[in-house]
GROMACS .gro file of C-alpha atoms in nm:
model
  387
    1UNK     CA    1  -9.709  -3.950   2.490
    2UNK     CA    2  -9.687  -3.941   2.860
    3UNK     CA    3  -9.330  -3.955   3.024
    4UNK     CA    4  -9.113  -4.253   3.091
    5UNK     CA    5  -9.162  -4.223   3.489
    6UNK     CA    6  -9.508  -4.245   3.398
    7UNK     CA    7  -9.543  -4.496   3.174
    8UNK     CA    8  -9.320  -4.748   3.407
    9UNK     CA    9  -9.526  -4.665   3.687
   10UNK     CA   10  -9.864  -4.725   3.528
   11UNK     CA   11  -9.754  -5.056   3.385
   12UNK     CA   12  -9.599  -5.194   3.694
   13UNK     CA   13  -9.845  -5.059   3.945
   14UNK     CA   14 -10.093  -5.253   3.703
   15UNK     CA   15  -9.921  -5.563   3.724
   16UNK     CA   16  -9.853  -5.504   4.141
   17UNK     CA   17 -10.243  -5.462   4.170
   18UNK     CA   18 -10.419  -5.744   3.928
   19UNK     CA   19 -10.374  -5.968   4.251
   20UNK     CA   20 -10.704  -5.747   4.406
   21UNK     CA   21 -11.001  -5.832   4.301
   22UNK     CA   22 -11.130  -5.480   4.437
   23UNK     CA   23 -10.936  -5.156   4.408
   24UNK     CA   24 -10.880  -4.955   4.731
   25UNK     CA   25 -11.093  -4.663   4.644
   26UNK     CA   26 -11.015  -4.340   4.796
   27UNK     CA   27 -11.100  -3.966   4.777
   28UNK     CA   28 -10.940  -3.657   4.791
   29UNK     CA   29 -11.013  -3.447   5.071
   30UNK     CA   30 -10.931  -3.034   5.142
   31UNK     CA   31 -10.805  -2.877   5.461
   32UNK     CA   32 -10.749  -2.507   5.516
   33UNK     CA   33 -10.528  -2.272   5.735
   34UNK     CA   34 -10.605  -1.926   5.746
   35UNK     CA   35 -10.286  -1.805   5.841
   36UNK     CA   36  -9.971  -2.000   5.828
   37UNK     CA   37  -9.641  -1.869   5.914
   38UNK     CA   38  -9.362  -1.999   5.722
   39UNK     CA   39  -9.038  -2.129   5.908
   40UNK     CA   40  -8.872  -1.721   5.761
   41UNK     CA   41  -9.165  -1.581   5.940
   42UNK     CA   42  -9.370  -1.461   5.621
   43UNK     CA   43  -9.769  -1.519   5.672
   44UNK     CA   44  -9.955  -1.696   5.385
   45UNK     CA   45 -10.283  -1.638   5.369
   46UNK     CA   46 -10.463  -1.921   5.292
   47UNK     CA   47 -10.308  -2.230   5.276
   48UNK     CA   48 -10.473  -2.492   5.155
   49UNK     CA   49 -10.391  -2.866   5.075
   50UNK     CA   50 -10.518  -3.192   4.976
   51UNK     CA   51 -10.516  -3.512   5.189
   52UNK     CA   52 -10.598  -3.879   5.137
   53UNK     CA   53 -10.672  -4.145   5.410
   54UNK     CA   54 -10.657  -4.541   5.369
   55UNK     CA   55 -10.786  -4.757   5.620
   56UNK     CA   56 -10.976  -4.678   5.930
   57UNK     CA   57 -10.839  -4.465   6.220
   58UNK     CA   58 -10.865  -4.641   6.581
   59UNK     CA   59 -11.058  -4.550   6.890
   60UNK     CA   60 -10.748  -4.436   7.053
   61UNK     CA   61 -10.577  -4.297   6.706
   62UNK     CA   62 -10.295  -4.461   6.774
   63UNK     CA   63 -10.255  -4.689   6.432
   64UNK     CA   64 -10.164  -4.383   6.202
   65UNK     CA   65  -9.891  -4.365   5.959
   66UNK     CA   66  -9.781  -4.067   5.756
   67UNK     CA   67  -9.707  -4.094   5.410
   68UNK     CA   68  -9.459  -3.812   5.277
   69UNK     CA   69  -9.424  -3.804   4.911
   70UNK     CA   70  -9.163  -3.722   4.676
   71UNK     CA   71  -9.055  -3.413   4.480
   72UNK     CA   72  -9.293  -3.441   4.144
   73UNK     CA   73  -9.534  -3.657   4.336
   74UNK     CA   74  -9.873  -3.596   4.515
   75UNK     CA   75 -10.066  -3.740   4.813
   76UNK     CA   76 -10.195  -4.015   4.567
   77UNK     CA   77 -10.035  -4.303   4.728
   78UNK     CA   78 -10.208  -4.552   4.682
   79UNK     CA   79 -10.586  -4.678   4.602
   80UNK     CA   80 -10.759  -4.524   4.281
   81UNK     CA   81 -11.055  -4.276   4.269
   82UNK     CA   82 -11.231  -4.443   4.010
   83UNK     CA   83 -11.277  -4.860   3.970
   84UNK     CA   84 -11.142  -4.757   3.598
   85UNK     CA   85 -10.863  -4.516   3.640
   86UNK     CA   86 -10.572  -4.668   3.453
   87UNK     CA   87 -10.338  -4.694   3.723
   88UNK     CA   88 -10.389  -4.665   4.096
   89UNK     CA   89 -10.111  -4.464   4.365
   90UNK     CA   90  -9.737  -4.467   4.288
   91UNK     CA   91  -9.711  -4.696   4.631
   92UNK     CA   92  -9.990  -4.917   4.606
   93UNK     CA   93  -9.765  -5.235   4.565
   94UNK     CA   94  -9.691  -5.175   4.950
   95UNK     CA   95 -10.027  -4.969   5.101
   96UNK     CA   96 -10.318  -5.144   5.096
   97UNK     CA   97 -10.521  -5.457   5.292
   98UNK     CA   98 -10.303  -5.725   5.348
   99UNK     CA   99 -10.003  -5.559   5.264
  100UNK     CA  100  -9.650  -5.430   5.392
  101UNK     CA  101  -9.870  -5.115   5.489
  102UNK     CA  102 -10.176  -5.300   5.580
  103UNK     CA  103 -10.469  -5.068   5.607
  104UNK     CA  104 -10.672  -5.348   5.770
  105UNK     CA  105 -10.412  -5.253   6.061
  106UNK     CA  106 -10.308  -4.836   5.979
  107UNK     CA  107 -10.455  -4.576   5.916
  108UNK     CA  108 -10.248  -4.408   5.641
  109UNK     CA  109 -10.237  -4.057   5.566
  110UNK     CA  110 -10.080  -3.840   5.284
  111UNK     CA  111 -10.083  -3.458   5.223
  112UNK     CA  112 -10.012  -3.293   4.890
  113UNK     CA  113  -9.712  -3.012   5.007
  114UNK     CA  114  -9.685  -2.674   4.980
  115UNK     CA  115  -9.585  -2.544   4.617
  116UNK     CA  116  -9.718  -2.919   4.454
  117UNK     CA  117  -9.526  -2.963   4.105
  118UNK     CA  118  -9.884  -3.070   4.009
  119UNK     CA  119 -10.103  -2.805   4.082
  120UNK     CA  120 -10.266  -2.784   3.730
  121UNK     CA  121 -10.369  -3.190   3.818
  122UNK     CA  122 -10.773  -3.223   3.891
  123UNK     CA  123 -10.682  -3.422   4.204
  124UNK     CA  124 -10.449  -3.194   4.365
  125UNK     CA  125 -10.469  -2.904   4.603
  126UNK     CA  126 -10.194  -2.683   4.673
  127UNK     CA  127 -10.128  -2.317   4.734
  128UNK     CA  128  -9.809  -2.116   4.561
  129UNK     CA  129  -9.685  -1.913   4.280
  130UNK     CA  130  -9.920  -2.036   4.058
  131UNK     CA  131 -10.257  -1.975   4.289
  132UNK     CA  132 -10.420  -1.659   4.343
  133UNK     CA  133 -10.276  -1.427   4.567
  134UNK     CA  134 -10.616  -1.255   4.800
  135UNK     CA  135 -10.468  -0.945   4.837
  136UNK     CA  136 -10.397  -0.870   4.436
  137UNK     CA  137 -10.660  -1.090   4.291
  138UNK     CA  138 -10.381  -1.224   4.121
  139UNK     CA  139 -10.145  -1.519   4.056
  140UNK     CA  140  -9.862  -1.489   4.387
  141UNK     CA  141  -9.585  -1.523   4.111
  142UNK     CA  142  -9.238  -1.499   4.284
  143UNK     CA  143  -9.392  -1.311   4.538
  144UNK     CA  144  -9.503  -1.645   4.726
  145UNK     CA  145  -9.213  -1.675   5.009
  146UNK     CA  146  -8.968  -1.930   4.984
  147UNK     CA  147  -9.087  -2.239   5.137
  148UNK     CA  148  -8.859  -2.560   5.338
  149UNK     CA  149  -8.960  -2.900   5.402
  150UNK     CA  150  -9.006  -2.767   5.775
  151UNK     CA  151  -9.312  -2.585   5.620
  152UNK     CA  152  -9.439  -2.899   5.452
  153UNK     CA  153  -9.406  -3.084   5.808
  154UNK     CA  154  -9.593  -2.794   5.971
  155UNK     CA  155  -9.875  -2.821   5.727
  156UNK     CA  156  -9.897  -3.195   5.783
  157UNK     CA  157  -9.888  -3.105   6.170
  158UNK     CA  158 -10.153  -2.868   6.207
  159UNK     CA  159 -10.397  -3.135   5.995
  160UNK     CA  160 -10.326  -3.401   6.235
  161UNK     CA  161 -10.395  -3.198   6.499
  162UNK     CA  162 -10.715  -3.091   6.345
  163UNK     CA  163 -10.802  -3.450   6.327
  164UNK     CA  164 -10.716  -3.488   6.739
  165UNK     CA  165 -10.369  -3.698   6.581
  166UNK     CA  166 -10.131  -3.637   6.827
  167UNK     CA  167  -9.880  -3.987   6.761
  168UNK     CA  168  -9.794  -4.101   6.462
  169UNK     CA  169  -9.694  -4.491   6.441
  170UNK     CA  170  -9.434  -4.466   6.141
  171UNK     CA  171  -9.347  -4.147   5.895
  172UNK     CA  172  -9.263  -4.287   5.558
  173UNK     CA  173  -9.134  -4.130   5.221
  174UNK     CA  174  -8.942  -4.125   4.981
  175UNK     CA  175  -8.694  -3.894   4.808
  176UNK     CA  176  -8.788  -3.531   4.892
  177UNK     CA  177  -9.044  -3.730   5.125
  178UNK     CA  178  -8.734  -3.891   5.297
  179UNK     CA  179  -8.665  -3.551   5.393
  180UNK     CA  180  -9.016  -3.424   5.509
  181UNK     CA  181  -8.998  -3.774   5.731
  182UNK     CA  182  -8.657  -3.712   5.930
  183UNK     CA  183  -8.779  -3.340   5.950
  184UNK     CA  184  -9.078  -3.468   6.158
  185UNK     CA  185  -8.847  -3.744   6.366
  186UNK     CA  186  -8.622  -3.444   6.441
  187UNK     CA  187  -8.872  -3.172   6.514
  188UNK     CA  188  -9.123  -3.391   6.751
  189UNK     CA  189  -8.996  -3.674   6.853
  190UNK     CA  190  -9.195  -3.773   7.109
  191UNK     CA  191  -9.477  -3.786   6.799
  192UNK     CA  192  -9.287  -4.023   6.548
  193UNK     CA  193  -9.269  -4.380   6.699
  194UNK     CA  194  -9.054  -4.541   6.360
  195UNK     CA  195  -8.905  -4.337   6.098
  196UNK     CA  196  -8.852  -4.539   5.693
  197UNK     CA  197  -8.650  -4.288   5.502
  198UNK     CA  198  -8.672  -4.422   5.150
  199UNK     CA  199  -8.402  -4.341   4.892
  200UNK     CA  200  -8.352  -4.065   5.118
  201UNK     CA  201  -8.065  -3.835   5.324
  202UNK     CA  202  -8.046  -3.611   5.629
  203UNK     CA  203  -7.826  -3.341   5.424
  204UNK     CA  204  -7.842  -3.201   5.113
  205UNK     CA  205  -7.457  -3.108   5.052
  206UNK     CA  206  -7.260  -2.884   4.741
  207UNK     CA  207  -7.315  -3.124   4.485
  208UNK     CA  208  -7.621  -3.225   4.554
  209UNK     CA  209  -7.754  -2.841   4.501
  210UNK     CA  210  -7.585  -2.789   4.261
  211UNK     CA  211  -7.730  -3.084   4.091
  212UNK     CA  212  -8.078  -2.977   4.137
  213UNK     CA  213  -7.934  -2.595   4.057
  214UNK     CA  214  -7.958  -2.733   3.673
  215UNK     CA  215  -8.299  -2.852   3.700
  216UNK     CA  216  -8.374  -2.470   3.758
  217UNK     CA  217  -8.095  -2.351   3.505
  218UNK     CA  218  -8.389  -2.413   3.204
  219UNK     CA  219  -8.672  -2.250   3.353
  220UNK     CA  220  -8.439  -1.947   3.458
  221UNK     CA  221  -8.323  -1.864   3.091
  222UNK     CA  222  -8.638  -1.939   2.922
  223UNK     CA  223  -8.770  -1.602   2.821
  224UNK     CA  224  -9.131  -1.690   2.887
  225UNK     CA  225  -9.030  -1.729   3.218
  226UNK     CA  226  -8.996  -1.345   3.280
  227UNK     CA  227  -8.865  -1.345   3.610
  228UNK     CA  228  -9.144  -1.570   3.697
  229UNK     CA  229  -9.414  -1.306   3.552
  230UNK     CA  230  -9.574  -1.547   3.291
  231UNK     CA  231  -9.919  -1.652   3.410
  232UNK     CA  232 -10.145  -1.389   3.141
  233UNK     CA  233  -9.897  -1.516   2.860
  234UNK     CA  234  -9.856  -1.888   2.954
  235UNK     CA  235  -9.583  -2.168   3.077
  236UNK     CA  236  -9.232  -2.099   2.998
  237UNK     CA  237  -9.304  -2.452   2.831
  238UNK     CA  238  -8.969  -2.468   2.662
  239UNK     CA  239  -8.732  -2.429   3.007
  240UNK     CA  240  -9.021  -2.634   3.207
  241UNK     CA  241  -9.006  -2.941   2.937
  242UNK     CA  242  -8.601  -2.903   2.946
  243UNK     CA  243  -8.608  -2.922   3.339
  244UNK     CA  244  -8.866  -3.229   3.323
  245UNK     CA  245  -8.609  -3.390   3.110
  246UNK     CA  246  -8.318  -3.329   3.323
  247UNK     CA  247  -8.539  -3.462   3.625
  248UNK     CA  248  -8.616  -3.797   3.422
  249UNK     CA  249  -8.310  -3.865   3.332
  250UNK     CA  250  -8.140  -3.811   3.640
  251UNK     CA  251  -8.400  -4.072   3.846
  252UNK     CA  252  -8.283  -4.309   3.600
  253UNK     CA  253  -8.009  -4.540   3.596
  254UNK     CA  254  -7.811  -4.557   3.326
  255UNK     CA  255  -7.895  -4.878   3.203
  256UNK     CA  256  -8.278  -4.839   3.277
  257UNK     CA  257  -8.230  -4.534   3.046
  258UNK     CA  258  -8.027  -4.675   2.760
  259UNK     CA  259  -8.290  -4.974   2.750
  260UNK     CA  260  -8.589  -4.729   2.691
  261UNK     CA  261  -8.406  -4.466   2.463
  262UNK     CA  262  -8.269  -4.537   2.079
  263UNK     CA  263  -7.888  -4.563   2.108
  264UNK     CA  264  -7.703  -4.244   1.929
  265UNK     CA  265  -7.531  -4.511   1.654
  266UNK     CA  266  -7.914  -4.586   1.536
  267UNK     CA  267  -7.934  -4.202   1.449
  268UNK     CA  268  -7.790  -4.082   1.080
  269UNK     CA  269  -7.883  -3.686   1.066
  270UNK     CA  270  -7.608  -3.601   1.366
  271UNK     CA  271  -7.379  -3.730   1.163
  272UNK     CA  272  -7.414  -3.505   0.879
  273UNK     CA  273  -7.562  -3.199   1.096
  274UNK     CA  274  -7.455  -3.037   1.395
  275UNK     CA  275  -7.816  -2.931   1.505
  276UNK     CA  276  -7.934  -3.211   1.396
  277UNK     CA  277  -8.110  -3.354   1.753
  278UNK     CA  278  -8.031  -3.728   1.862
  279UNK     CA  279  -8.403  -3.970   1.894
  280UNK     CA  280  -8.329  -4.022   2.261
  281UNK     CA  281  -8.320  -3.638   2.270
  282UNK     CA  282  -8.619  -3.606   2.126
  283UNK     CA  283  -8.840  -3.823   2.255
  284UNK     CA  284  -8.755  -3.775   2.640
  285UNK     CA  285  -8.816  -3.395   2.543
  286UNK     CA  286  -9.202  -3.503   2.411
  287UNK     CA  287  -9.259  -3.730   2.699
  288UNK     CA  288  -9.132  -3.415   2.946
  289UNK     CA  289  -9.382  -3.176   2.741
  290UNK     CA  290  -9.646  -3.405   2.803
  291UNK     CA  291  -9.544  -3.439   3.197
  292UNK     CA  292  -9.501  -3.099   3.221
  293UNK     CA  293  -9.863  -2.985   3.116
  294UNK     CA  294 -10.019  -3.013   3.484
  295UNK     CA  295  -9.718  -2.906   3.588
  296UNK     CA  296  -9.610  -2.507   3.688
  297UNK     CA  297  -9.281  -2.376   3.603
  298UNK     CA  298  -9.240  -2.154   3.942
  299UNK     CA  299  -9.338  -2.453   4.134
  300UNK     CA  300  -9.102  -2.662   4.021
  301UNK     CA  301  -8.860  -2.335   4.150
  302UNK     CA  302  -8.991  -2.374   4.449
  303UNK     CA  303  -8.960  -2.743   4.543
  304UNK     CA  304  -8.609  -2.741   4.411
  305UNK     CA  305  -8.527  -2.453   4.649
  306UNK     CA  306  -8.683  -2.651   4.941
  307UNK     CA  307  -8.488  -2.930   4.826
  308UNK     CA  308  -8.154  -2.774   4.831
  309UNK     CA  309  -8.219  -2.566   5.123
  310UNK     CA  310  -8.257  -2.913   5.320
  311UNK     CA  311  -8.080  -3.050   5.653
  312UNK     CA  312  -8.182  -3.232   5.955
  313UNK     CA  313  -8.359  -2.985   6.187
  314UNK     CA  314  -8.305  -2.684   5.931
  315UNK     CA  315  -8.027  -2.574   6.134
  316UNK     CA  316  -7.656  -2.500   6.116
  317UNK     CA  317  -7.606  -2.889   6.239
  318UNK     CA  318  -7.784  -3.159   6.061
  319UNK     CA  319  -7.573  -3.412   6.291
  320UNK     CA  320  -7.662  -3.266   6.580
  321UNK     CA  321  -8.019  -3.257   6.478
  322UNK     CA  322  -8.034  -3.625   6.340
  323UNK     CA  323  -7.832  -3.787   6.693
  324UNK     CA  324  -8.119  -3.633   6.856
  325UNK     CA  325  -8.414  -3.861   6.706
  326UNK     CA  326  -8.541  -4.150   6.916
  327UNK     CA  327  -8.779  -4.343   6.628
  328UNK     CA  328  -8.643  -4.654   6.572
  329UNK     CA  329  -8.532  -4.589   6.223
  330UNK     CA  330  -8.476  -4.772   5.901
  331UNK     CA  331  -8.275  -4.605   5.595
  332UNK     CA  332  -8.352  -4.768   5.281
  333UNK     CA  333  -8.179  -4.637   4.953
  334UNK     CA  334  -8.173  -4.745   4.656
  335UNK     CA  335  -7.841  -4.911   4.536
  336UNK     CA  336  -7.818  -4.774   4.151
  337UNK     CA  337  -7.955  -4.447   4.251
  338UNK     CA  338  -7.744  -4.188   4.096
  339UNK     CA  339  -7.901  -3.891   4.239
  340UNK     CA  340  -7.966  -3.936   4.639
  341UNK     CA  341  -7.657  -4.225   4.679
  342UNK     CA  342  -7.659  -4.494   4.903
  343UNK     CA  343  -7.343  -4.318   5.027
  344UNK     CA  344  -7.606  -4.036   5.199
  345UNK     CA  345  -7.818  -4.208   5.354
  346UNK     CA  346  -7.509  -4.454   5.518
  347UNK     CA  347  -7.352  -4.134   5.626
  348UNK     CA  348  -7.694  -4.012   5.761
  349UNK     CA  349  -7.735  -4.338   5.952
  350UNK     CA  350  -7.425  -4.348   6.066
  351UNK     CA  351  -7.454  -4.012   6.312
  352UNK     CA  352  -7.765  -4.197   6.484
  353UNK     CA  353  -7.806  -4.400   6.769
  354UNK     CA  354  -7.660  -4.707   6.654
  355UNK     CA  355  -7.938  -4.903   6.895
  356UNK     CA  356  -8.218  -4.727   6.691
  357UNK     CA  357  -8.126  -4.729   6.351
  358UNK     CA  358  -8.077  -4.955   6.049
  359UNK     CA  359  -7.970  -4.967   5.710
  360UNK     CA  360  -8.101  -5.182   5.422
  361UNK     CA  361  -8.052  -5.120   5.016
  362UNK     CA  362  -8.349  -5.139   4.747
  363UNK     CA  363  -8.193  -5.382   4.443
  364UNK     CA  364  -8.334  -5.331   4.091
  365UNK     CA  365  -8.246  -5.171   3.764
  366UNK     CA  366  -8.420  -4.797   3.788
  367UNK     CA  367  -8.153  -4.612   3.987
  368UNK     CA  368  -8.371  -4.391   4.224
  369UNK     CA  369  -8.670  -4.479   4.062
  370UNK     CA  370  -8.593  -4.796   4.259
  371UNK     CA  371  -8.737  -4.655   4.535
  372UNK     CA  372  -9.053  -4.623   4.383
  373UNK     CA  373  -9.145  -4.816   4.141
  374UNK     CA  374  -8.956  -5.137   4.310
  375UNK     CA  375  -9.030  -5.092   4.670
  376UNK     CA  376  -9.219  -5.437   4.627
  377UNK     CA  377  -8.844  -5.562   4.680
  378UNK     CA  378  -8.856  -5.449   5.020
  379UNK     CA  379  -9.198  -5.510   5.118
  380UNK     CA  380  -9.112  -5.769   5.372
  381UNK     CA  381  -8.830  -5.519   5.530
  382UNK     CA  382  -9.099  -5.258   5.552
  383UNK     CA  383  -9.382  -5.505   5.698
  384UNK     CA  384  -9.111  -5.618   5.985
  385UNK     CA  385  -9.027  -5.260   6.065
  386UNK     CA  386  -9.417  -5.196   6.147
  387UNK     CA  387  -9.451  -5.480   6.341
   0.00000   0.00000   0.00000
């Protein structure tokens, strides 16, 4: 069974697309740096990352816009590689011709990150823990250094520069790719024309890390995981599946969640047996599993310590760092999201230049999955903003 996320997404990205008679077809492209420094000054050597483009570039490459993806996402964003694939990219309700993102206009670009959740995918590049390390021949392991949004910014940076991209029209993501997007408003901001956090903040504060600390908690005190030693045994599958879970349910509303999951008063055996596992339980745990099998369990590490480790300009004052942006700028959160709230990205708007910025909420029933799998909602919001 694949996972709830994915399930939700395929079937509504299906229904957002029958409208097109012709898929956007698009292909997944490499780029390379031999050296890259990290933003704590340790050299990785290679890095290398897959990119997708929609749309055409113009003669004065002026019509780009960066798309920033989210924390167990990819660069897929929208399009399909294949007339049959089941489902084309999580955003392809808003990125294509014709649409809030028209590519007859843009020309949209989106980079896999550093340390990709997905790096056992076919169509995803990505170096960390899990790729091989030149100088031992072997897996990097927990020797990879940490990594911060900054460093997924500076790998977008130096391929747009490769590609002679020195402006970029809009920076747009969502979630983790909220952050990635104010990190580029903040570091060059004579580069990002209009910033479109989505479901998104400027700060990750205590509660928030601590929040993503128990997505890690799992993986940690598996004892596959070894200290993050596991790749001639295999995944710490148990801890990764458990963290999965946690992730699932915590993009989730409540409501979207009890609607999808048997309720515990349908369940006899916990009522006789203490080990005895609810359904809901067990079937988010299978769907996880299933997630979780392109997925690498020091990855997942990774990104959360990224995650956690984020503020506006990486620095001791996010506020500081935020005031200074100049994109005109529209936060959009999602208002059931239980995991980034509303309440961050209103407090992350609020430190802006009021003449710049704006503030808008995603409606629907999927919490922060809202800002994903209902962006249609705010397809005319985002279309404006462009224009």
């Amino acid at each position: 069974m694949r996972s709830i996320y994915s399930l939700l997404l395929a079937s509504l990205l299906l229904l957002s697309s029958c409208s097109s008679a012709e898929p956007l077809l698009v292909t997944k492209q490499a780029f390379s740096i031999d050296n890259f420094k990290t933003d704590n000054g340790q050299i990785i050597h290679p890095v290398k990352v897959g990119w997708e483009a929609y749309g055409k570039l113009n003669a004065d490459k002026s019509n780009v816009i960066l798309i920033t993806h989210f924390f167990s996402g990819t660069s897929h964003a929208a399009g399909k590689y294949h007339a049959d694939d089941a489902a084309p990219g999580y955003w392809d309700a808003i990125i294509g011709p014709g649409k809030a993102i028209d590519t007859n206009k843009f020309y949209v670009i989106s980079v896999d990150t550093l340390v990709n959740a997905n790096v056992y995918d076919p169509n995803v590049i990505t170096t960390g823990p899990a790729t091989i390390n030149p100088a031992t021949g072997k897996p990097w392991g927990l020797s990879f250094p940490v990594v911060t949004v900054g460093d997924f910014v500076e790998v977008q940076r130096h391929l747009l520069d490769s590609l002679g991209i020195k402006k970029l029209h809009a920076v747009i993501g969502a979630s983790m790719g909220s952050f990635q997007a104010i990190e580029w408003a903040v570091r060059y901001p004579e580069r990002v024309e209009r910033l479109l956090p989505v479901i998104g903040t400027a700060y990750i504060d205590a509660w928030a890390a601590v929040r993503l600390e128990r997505w890690a908690y799992p993986i940690k005190h598996d004892p596959a995981w070894n200290k993050g030693d596991y790749y001639e045994q295999g995944q710490p599958r148990a801890g990764l599946a458990t963290a999965v879970a946690y992730i699932t349910q915590d993009a989730l509303y409540p409501s979207s969640f009890n609607a999808r999951f048997p309720a515990p008063a349908t369940d006899r055996a916990p009522h006789n047996d203490i080990l005895a596992p609810f359904s809901a339980w067990q079937q988010l745990m299978e769907q996880a599993a299933t997630r979780a099998s392109v997925q690498d369990a020091n990855h997942i590490l990774y990104l959360i310590r990224a995650s956690q480790l984020f503020r506006a300009g990486m620095g001791d004052n996010w506020q500081a760092a935020l005031a200074k942006v100049t994109a005109k700028t529209l936060f959009l959160p999602a208002t059931g999201d239980q995991l980034l709230l509303a309440e961050m990205s209103k407090q992350s708007v609020a430190v802006m230049n009021q003449d710049n910025a704006a503030y808008a909420e995603i409606p629907g029933e999927f919490g922060h999955l809202d800002g994903v799998l209902n962006i249609s909602a705010v397809a005319d919001k985002i279309a404006a903003f462009l224009r």
